[in-house]
Short mmCIF file of N, CA and C in Angstrom, two decimals:
data_model
loop_
_atom_site.label_atom_id
_atom_site.label_comp_id
_atom_site.label_asym_id
_atom_site.label_seq_id
_atom_site.Cartn_x
_atom_site.Cartn_y
_atom_site.Cartn_z
N MET A 1 -6.47 -62.56 90.78
CA MET A 1 -7.58 -62.36 91.69
C MET A 1 -8.16 -63.90 91.84
N ARG A 2 -8.56 -64.41 92.99
CA ARG A 2 -9.36 -65.47 93.34
C ARG A 2 -10.50 -65.07 94.01
N LEU A 3 -11.49 -65.07 93.10
CA LEU A 3 -12.90 -64.53 93.69
C LEU A 3 -13.48 -65.68 95.01
N GLU A 4 -13.31 -66.85 94.68
CA GLU A 4 -13.84 -67.85 95.51
C GLU A 4 -13.10 -67.53 96.67
N TYR A 5 -11.78 -67.20 97.03
CA TYR A 5 -11.22 -67.02 98.10
C TYR A 5 -11.19 -65.51 98.67
N PHE A 6 -11.87 -64.71 98.14
CA PHE A 6 -11.97 -63.37 98.17
C PHE A 6 -10.71 -62.64 98.17
N GLN A 7 -9.84 -63.21 97.64
CA GLN A 7 -8.30 -62.75 97.46
C GLN A 7 -8.69 -61.50 95.70
N MET A 8 -8.64 -60.46 96.01
CA MET A 8 -9.22 -59.55 95.10
C MET A 8 -7.82 -58.95 94.44
N ILE A 9 -6.92 -58.72 95.05
CA ILE A 9 -5.66 -58.18 94.84
C ILE A 9 -4.59 -59.23 94.18
N ASP A 10 -4.13 -58.91 93.16
CA ASP A 10 -3.01 -59.70 92.49
C ASP A 10 -1.45 -59.33 92.96
N ARG A 11 -1.19 -57.82 92.98
CA ARG A 11 -0.14 -57.22 93.29
C ARG A 11 0.21 -55.76 93.60
N VAL A 12 0.97 -55.58 94.36
CA VAL A 12 1.25 -53.94 94.39
C VAL A 12 1.86 -53.49 93.23
N ALA A 13 1.24 -52.34 92.79
CA ALA A 13 1.97 -51.80 91.60
C ALA A 13 2.97 -50.67 92.20
N ALA A 14 2.09 -49.87 93.02
CA ALA A 14 3.08 -48.69 93.48
C ALA A 14 2.28 -48.18 94.87
N ARG A 15 3.24 -47.79 95.82
CA ARG A 15 3.07 -47.48 97.17
C ARG A 15 3.70 -46.00 97.44
N GLU A 16 3.01 -45.16 97.62
CA GLU A 16 3.86 -43.82 97.86
C GLU A 16 3.09 -42.89 98.86
N GLY A 17 3.35 -42.66 100.04
CA GLY A 17 2.85 -41.76 101.01
C GLY A 17 1.54 -42.23 101.30
N ASP A 18 0.53 -41.62 101.15
CA ASP A 18 -0.46 -42.10 101.78
C ASP A 18 -1.82 -42.77 100.42
N ALA A 19 -1.00 -43.30 99.44
CA ALA A 19 -1.94 -43.86 98.22
C ALA A 19 -0.91 -45.27 98.00
N ILE A 20 -1.83 -45.95 97.14
CA ILE A 20 -1.29 -47.13 96.85
C ILE A 20 -2.41 -47.39 95.43
N ILE A 21 -1.38 -48.27 94.43
CA ILE A 21 -2.12 -48.52 93.49
C ILE A 21 -1.79 -50.20 93.09
N VAL A 22 -2.93 -51.02 93.03
CA VAL A 22 -2.78 -52.36 93.09
C VAL A 22 -3.43 -52.85 91.54
N GLU A 23 -2.79 -53.86 91.33
CA GLU A 23 -3.45 -54.90 90.01
C GLU A 23 -4.28 -55.83 90.18
N SER A 24 -4.95 -56.32 89.44
CA SER A 24 -5.96 -57.59 89.47
C SER A 24 -6.14 -57.87 88.20
N ARG A 25 -6.20 -59.08 87.69
CA ARG A 25 -6.79 -59.37 86.54
C ARG A 25 -8.14 -60.27 86.86
N ILE A 26 -9.50 -60.06 86.28
CA ILE A 26 -10.56 -60.72 86.48
C ILE A 26 -10.37 -62.04 85.99
N PRO A 27 -10.64 -63.34 86.64
CA PRO A 27 -10.39 -64.50 86.24
C PRO A 27 -11.20 -64.82 84.95
N ASP A 28 -10.80 -65.47 83.88
CA ASP A 28 -11.44 -65.91 83.14
C ASP A 28 -12.70 -66.82 83.05
N ALA A 29 -12.53 -67.45 84.30
CA ALA A 29 -13.87 -68.43 84.46
C ALA A 29 -13.77 -68.26 86.02
N SER A 30 -15.16 -68.56 86.37
CA SER A 30 -15.31 -68.49 87.75
C SER A 30 -16.89 -68.71 87.99
N PRO A 31 -17.24 -69.61 88.89
CA PRO A 31 -18.69 -70.10 89.25
C PRO A 31 -19.57 -68.58 89.43
N VAL A 32 -18.91 -67.70 89.93
CA VAL A 32 -19.47 -66.39 90.07
C VAL A 32 -20.23 -65.73 88.86
N PHE A 33 -19.47 -65.96 87.46
CA PHE A 33 -20.23 -65.76 86.35
C PHE A 33 -20.95 -66.64 85.94
N GLU A 34 -21.16 -67.95 86.43
CA GLU A 34 -22.22 -68.73 86.04
C GLU A 34 -23.79 -67.84 86.22
N GLY A 35 -23.89 -67.31 87.13
CA GLY A 35 -25.08 -66.74 87.56
C GLY A 35 -25.05 -65.31 87.58
N HIS A 36 -24.23 -64.33 86.97
CA HIS A 36 -23.92 -63.24 86.78
C HIS A 36 -23.29 -62.71 85.53
N PHE A 37 -23.70 -63.06 84.43
CA PHE A 37 -25.07 -63.29 84.11
C PHE A 37 -24.82 -64.37 83.04
N PRO A 38 -25.84 -65.24 82.86
CA PRO A 38 -25.45 -66.35 81.89
C PRO A 38 -25.37 -65.95 80.66
N GLY A 39 -24.33 -66.04 79.93
CA GLY A 39 -24.22 -66.04 78.59
C GLY A 39 -23.60 -64.39 78.48
N HIS A 40 -23.65 -63.72 79.67
CA HIS A 40 -23.12 -62.19 79.63
C HIS A 40 -22.64 -61.85 80.87
N PRO A 41 -21.39 -62.67 81.05
CA PRO A 41 -20.67 -62.62 82.52
C PRO A 41 -20.08 -61.30 82.49
N LEU A 42 -20.56 -60.66 84.04
CA LEU A 42 -19.75 -59.25 84.42
C LEU A 42 -19.58 -59.51 85.72
N MET A 43 -18.46 -58.67 86.21
CA MET A 43 -17.92 -58.82 87.41
C MET A 43 -19.00 -57.91 88.58
N PRO A 44 -19.44 -58.53 89.38
CA PRO A 44 -20.45 -58.00 90.22
C PRO A 44 -20.26 -56.72 90.91
N GLY A 45 -20.86 -55.98 91.31
CA GLY A 45 -20.58 -54.58 91.76
C GLY A 45 -20.27 -55.01 93.09
N VAL A 46 -20.68 -55.36 93.87
CA VAL A 46 -20.32 -55.58 95.49
C VAL A 46 -19.02 -56.37 95.23
N LEU A 47 -18.52 -57.08 94.40
CA LEU A 47 -17.06 -57.43 94.38
C LEU A 47 -16.24 -56.24 93.80
N LEU A 48 -16.52 -55.47 93.11
CA LEU A 48 -15.77 -54.39 92.76
C LEU A 48 -15.36 -53.51 94.07
N VAL A 49 -16.55 -53.28 94.63
CA VAL A 49 -16.53 -52.63 96.07
C VAL A 49 -15.69 -53.49 97.16
N GLU A 50 -15.72 -54.56 97.02
CA GLU A 50 -14.69 -55.42 97.93
C GLU A 50 -13.29 -55.33 97.29
N THR A 51 -12.97 -55.00 96.12
CA THR A 51 -11.77 -54.95 95.58
C THR A 51 -11.21 -53.59 96.19
N MET A 52 -12.04 -52.47 95.78
CA MET A 52 -11.55 -51.21 96.50
C MET A 52 -11.36 -51.29 97.95
N ALA A 53 -12.30 -51.76 98.84
CA ALA A 53 -11.99 -52.04 99.96
C ALA A 53 -10.46 -52.75 100.53
N GLN A 54 -10.22 -53.78 99.75
CA GLN A 54 -9.16 -54.54 100.14
C GLN A 54 -7.87 -53.60 99.72
N ALA A 55 -8.05 -53.03 98.55
CA ALA A 55 -6.74 -52.20 98.16
C ALA A 55 -6.52 -51.08 99.42
N SER A 56 -7.70 -50.52 99.74
CA SER A 56 -7.58 -49.45 100.87
C SER A 56 -7.01 -50.29 102.25
N GLY A 57 -7.77 -51.48 102.36
CA GLY A 57 -7.35 -52.36 103.51
C GLY A 57 -5.67 -52.61 103.54
N TRP A 58 -5.10 -52.94 102.33
CA TRP A 58 -3.79 -52.94 102.20
C TRP A 58 -2.81 -51.94 102.57
N LEU A 59 -3.42 -50.62 101.91
CA LEU A 59 -2.73 -49.36 102.18
C LEU A 59 -2.78 -49.03 103.75
N LEU A 60 -4.03 -49.32 104.41
CA LEU A 60 -3.83 -48.95 105.76
C LEU A 60 -2.99 -49.91 106.58
N LEU A 61 -2.95 -51.09 106.11
CA LEU A 61 -2.31 -52.16 106.89
C LEU A 61 -0.68 -51.55 106.91
N ASP A 62 -0.48 -51.40 105.65
CA ASP A 62 0.86 -50.78 105.38
C ASP A 62 1.52 -49.60 106.02
N LEU A 63 0.38 -48.63 106.24
CA LEU A 63 0.48 -47.41 107.00
C LEU A 63 0.60 -47.77 108.48
N MET A 64 -0.01 -48.57 108.98
CA MET A 64 0.40 -48.89 110.35
C MET A 64 1.56 -49.90 110.84
N GLY A 65 2.24 -50.32 109.66
CA GLY A 65 3.14 -51.38 110.10
C GLY A 65 2.46 -52.60 110.24
N PHE A 66 1.33 -53.14 109.70
CA PHE A 66 0.59 -54.34 110.09
C PHE A 66 0.22 -54.32 111.59
N ALA A 67 0.30 -53.63 112.42
CA ALA A 67 0.02 -53.81 113.89
C ALA A 67 -1.33 -53.81 114.17
N ARG A 68 -1.99 -53.25 113.11
CA ARG A 68 -3.59 -53.37 113.51
C ARG A 68 -4.25 -53.81 112.32
N MET A 69 -5.70 -54.22 112.52
CA MET A 69 -6.51 -54.86 111.59
C MET A 69 -7.54 -53.51 110.89
N PRO A 70 -7.75 -53.03 109.84
CA PRO A 70 -8.99 -52.25 109.43
C PRO A 70 -10.11 -53.31 108.95
N PHE A 71 -11.29 -53.06 109.57
CA PHE A 71 -12.24 -53.57 108.76
C PHE A 71 -13.36 -52.47 108.24
N LEU A 72 -13.75 -52.86 107.17
CA LEU A 72 -14.78 -52.17 106.31
C LEU A 72 -15.97 -51.75 107.12
N MET A 73 -16.45 -50.61 107.11
CA MET A 73 -17.81 -50.14 108.06
C MET A 73 -18.67 -49.69 107.46
N ALA A 74 -18.36 -48.81 106.47
CA ALA A 74 -19.14 -48.05 105.54
C ALA A 74 -18.66 -47.81 104.15
N VAL A 75 -19.82 -47.70 103.34
CA VAL A 75 -19.26 -47.20 101.85
C VAL A 75 -20.15 -46.26 101.32
N LYS A 76 -19.50 -45.10 100.99
CA LYS A 76 -20.02 -44.06 100.56
C LYS A 76 -20.16 -43.37 99.35
N GLU A 77 -21.33 -43.19 98.59
CA GLU A 77 -21.48 -42.66 97.48
C GLU A 77 -20.67 -43.47 96.29
N ALA A 78 -20.83 -44.92 96.39
CA ALA A 78 -20.29 -45.57 95.19
C ALA A 78 -20.92 -45.43 93.96
N LYS A 79 -20.15 -45.31 93.24
CA LYS A 79 -20.73 -44.99 91.88
C LYS A 79 -20.23 -46.09 90.49
N PHE A 80 -20.78 -46.64 90.00
CA PHE A 80 -20.77 -47.69 88.88
C PHE A 80 -20.76 -47.00 87.29
N ARG A 81 -19.50 -46.55 86.63
CA ARG A 81 -19.74 -46.11 85.69
C ARG A 81 -19.51 -46.81 84.24
N SER A 82 -19.38 -48.27 84.33
CA SER A 82 -19.08 -49.09 83.52
C SER A 82 -19.10 -50.32 83.74
N PHE A 83 -19.14 -51.43 82.74
CA PHE A 83 -19.10 -52.86 83.45
C PHE A 83 -17.68 -53.42 83.15
N ILE A 84 -17.34 -54.56 83.50
CA ILE A 84 -16.24 -55.12 83.32
C ILE A 84 -16.54 -56.71 83.31
N GLY A 85 -15.63 -57.59 82.56
CA GLY A 85 -15.86 -58.89 82.41
C GLY A 85 -14.66 -59.70 82.95
N PRO A 86 -14.76 -61.00 82.51
CA PRO A 86 -13.85 -62.06 82.33
C PRO A 86 -12.38 -61.69 81.85
N GLY A 87 -11.50 -61.64 82.44
CA GLY A 87 -9.93 -61.24 81.78
C GLY A 87 -9.66 -59.88 81.67
N THR A 88 -10.31 -59.12 82.05
CA THR A 88 -10.04 -57.73 82.52
C THR A 88 -8.64 -57.16 83.59
N LEU A 89 -7.90 -56.73 83.16
CA LEU A 89 -6.93 -56.08 83.79
C LEU A 89 -7.46 -54.76 84.55
N VAL A 90 -7.48 -54.96 85.98
CA VAL A 90 -8.05 -53.48 86.57
C VAL A 90 -6.70 -53.18 87.42
N ARG A 91 -6.84 -51.59 87.62
CA ARG A 91 -5.85 -50.89 88.12
C ARG A 91 -6.93 -50.31 89.46
N VAL A 92 -6.38 -50.58 90.70
CA VAL A 92 -7.21 -49.65 91.67
C VAL A 92 -6.55 -48.89 92.47
N HIS A 93 -6.98 -47.80 92.61
CA HIS A 93 -6.30 -46.56 93.23
C HIS A 93 -6.87 -46.16 94.53
N ALA A 94 -6.13 -46.01 95.60
CA ALA A 94 -6.63 -45.95 97.01
C ALA A 94 -5.81 -44.81 97.83
N LYS A 95 -6.42 -43.96 98.58
CA LYS A 95 -5.60 -42.87 99.09
C LYS A 95 -6.46 -42.72 100.66
N ARG A 96 -5.71 -42.47 101.35
CA ARG A 96 -6.16 -42.22 102.77
C ARG A 96 -6.55 -40.82 102.77
N LEU A 97 -8.04 -40.64 103.31
CA LEU A 97 -8.55 -38.93 103.44
C LEU A 97 -8.05 -38.75 105.09
N HIS A 98 -8.23 -39.64 105.86
CA HIS A 98 -8.42 -39.65 107.43
C HIS A 98 -8.32 -40.51 107.95
N ASP A 99 -7.65 -40.36 109.23
CA ASP A 99 -6.92 -41.51 109.93
C ASP A 99 -7.24 -40.83 111.68
N GLY A 100 -8.06 -41.53 112.32
CA GLY A 100 -7.84 -41.10 113.86
C GLY A 100 -9.38 -41.36 114.55
N SER A 101 -9.25 -41.55 115.79
CA SER A 101 -10.31 -42.01 116.83
C SER A 101 -10.71 -43.48 116.38
N GLY A 102 -9.50 -44.17 115.77
CA GLY A 102 -9.78 -45.85 115.75
C GLY A 102 -10.44 -45.89 114.25
N PHE A 103 -10.84 -44.96 113.63
CA PHE A 103 -11.42 -45.33 112.18
C PHE A 103 -10.54 -44.34 111.37
N ALA A 104 -10.27 -44.87 110.07
CA ALA A 104 -9.69 -44.57 108.96
C ALA A 104 -10.78 -44.46 107.71
N VAL A 105 -10.52 -43.21 107.01
CA VAL A 105 -11.56 -43.06 105.66
C VAL A 105 -10.76 -43.01 104.45
N THR A 106 -11.13 -43.95 103.22
CA THR A 106 -10.14 -43.69 101.92
C THR A 106 -11.02 -43.23 100.90
N GLU A 107 -10.28 -42.97 99.76
CA GLU A 107 -11.27 -42.79 98.47
C GLU A 107 -10.41 -43.86 97.66
N ALA A 108 -11.41 -44.49 96.83
CA ALA A 108 -10.74 -45.49 95.95
C ALA A 108 -11.45 -45.43 94.51
N ARG A 109 -10.96 -45.87 93.40
CA ARG A 109 -11.26 -46.14 92.41
C ARG A 109 -10.71 -47.30 91.64
N ILE A 110 -11.43 -47.77 90.59
CA ILE A 110 -11.09 -48.78 89.78
C ILE A 110 -11.16 -48.45 88.33
N GLU A 111 -9.78 -48.60 87.33
CA GLU A 111 -9.84 -48.39 86.23
C GLU A 111 -9.62 -49.68 85.26
N ALA A 112 -9.80 -49.53 84.33
CA ALA A 112 -9.58 -50.65 83.53
C ALA A 112 -9.46 -49.92 82.07
N ASP A 113 -8.18 -50.12 81.16
CA ASP A 113 -7.87 -49.46 80.20
C ASP A 113 -7.92 -48.20 79.82
N GLY A 114 -7.36 -47.52 81.11
CA GLY A 114 -7.64 -46.02 81.32
C GLY A 114 -8.85 -45.46 81.49
N LYS A 115 -10.05 -46.32 81.71
CA LYS A 115 -11.40 -45.65 81.82
C LYS A 115 -11.82 -45.99 83.31
N ARG A 116 -12.58 -45.31 84.13
CA ARG A 116 -12.77 -45.31 85.41
C ARG A 116 -14.17 -46.25 85.06
N ILE A 117 -13.88 -47.14 86.21
CA ILE A 117 -14.91 -48.20 86.20
C ILE A 117 -16.00 -47.97 87.39
N THR A 118 -15.30 -47.73 88.63
CA THR A 118 -16.16 -47.45 89.73
C THR A 118 -15.29 -46.74 90.88
N ASP A 119 -15.90 -46.25 91.56
CA ASP A 119 -15.38 -45.40 92.79
C ASP A 119 -16.26 -45.03 93.85
N ALA A 120 -15.73 -44.97 94.97
CA ALA A 120 -16.28 -44.60 96.47
C ALA A 120 -15.29 -44.00 97.65
N GLU A 121 -16.19 -43.63 98.53
CA GLU A 121 -15.62 -43.27 99.95
C GLU A 121 -15.79 -44.48 100.79
N LEU A 122 -14.64 -44.77 101.53
CA LEU A 122 -14.78 -46.27 102.32
C LEU A 122 -14.26 -45.89 103.70
N THR A 123 -15.16 -46.36 104.90
CA THR A 123 -14.69 -46.22 106.20
C THR A 123 -14.29 -47.38 106.85
N PHE A 124 -13.22 -47.37 107.57
CA PHE A 124 -12.67 -48.65 108.09
C PHE A 124 -12.85 -48.37 109.79
N ARG A 125 -12.69 -49.38 110.41
CA ARG A 125 -12.81 -49.37 111.97
C ARG A 125 -11.40 -49.91 112.14
N ILE A 126 -10.53 -49.54 112.78
CA ILE A 126 -9.09 -49.85 113.05
C ILE A 126 -9.06 -50.67 114.58
N MET A 127 -8.81 -52.00 114.49
CA MET A 127 -8.80 -52.68 115.70
C MET A 127 -7.58 -53.64 115.97
N ASP A 128 -7.42 -54.10 117.16
CA ASP A 128 -6.43 -54.86 117.11
C ASP A 128 -6.94 -56.52 116.49
N TYR A 129 -6.19 -57.16 116.16
CA TYR A 129 -6.11 -58.55 115.48
C TYR A 129 -7.04 -59.31 116.40
N PRO A 130 -8.36 -59.77 116.10
CA PRO A 130 -9.16 -60.60 116.88
C PRO A 130 -8.62 -62.13 117.07
N ALA A 131 -7.57 -62.48 116.27
CA ALA A 131 -6.79 -63.76 116.25
C ALA A 131 -5.54 -63.63 115.94
N PRO A 132 -4.27 -64.46 116.39
CA PRO A 132 -3.17 -64.36 116.16
C PRO A 132 -2.99 -64.87 114.59
N GLU A 133 -3.92 -65.85 114.25
CA GLU A 133 -3.82 -66.47 113.05
C GLU A 133 -3.94 -65.51 111.82
N LEU A 134 -4.95 -64.56 112.35
CA LEU A 134 -5.37 -63.61 111.24
C LEU A 134 -4.07 -62.44 111.16
N ALA A 135 -3.38 -62.20 112.02
CA ALA A 135 -2.32 -61.31 112.10
C ALA A 135 -1.19 -62.03 111.15
N ASP A 136 -1.01 -63.13 111.46
CA ASP A 136 -0.08 -63.92 110.70
C ASP A 136 -0.42 -64.21 109.24
N ALA A 137 -1.56 -64.33 108.90
CA ALA A 137 -1.73 -64.50 107.70
C ALA A 137 -1.88 -63.55 106.87
N MET A 138 -2.42 -62.19 107.32
CA MET A 138 -2.29 -60.67 106.81
C MET A 138 -0.81 -60.57 106.49
N ARG A 139 0.04 -60.78 107.34
CA ARG A 139 1.58 -60.38 107.25
C ARG A 139 2.07 -61.30 106.15
N GLY A 140 1.77 -62.69 106.10
CA GLY A 140 1.96 -63.40 105.10
C GLY A 140 1.59 -63.06 103.55
N ARG A 141 0.29 -62.69 103.52
CA ARG A 141 -0.36 -62.07 102.04
C ARG A 141 0.33 -60.92 101.72
N GLY A 142 0.65 -59.86 102.96
CA GLY A 142 1.24 -58.64 102.47
C GLY A 142 2.74 -58.89 101.82
N ARG A 143 3.43 -60.14 102.56
CA ARG A 143 4.84 -60.28 101.84
C ARG A 143 4.43 -60.77 100.38
N GLU A 144 3.63 -61.74 100.03
CA GLU A 144 3.29 -61.94 98.65
C GLU A 144 2.99 -60.92 97.58
N LEU A 145 2.34 -59.73 98.18
CA LEU A 145 2.02 -58.80 97.45
C LEU A 145 2.94 -57.85 97.15
N GLY A 146 3.99 -57.91 98.21
CA GLY A 146 5.04 -56.92 97.99
C GLY A 146 5.02 -55.99 98.82
N LEU A 147 4.13 -55.98 99.87
CA LEU A 147 4.35 -54.99 100.67
C LEU A 147 5.40 -55.19 102.22
N LEU A 148 5.59 -56.31 102.53
CA LEU A 148 6.61 -56.21 103.52
C LEU A 148 7.97 -56.70 102.77
#
């Protein structure tokens, strides 16, 4: 996980049907933790949502053969059940619930040590890549993660 670059996913652990499981380790040190919170570093909730969105995004990209790009449009019923800090290994589960009319909906959750940390329903708009550089970058990162 490289927080400063918004690379929230380290590797794809499993991919089957309409579901994906990815893993990431929260970094031991990051400028994010200097302010969130001094003396008690915690992964910010907004970055947990981003991690679920990226897991869902990689699932959708793979399902579409990397032909189009999913962009996060809505977060519904996000629930934070616990806190996690630096050094924690997380597993993110994402499953496609709906796909059609240029949108896709997923449900995702983050677990650490077998305990549910957060979950949400996410809606994505599916669009053509706005730039060829983005398409190339997504395919390159997809290869690094083990999808292509």
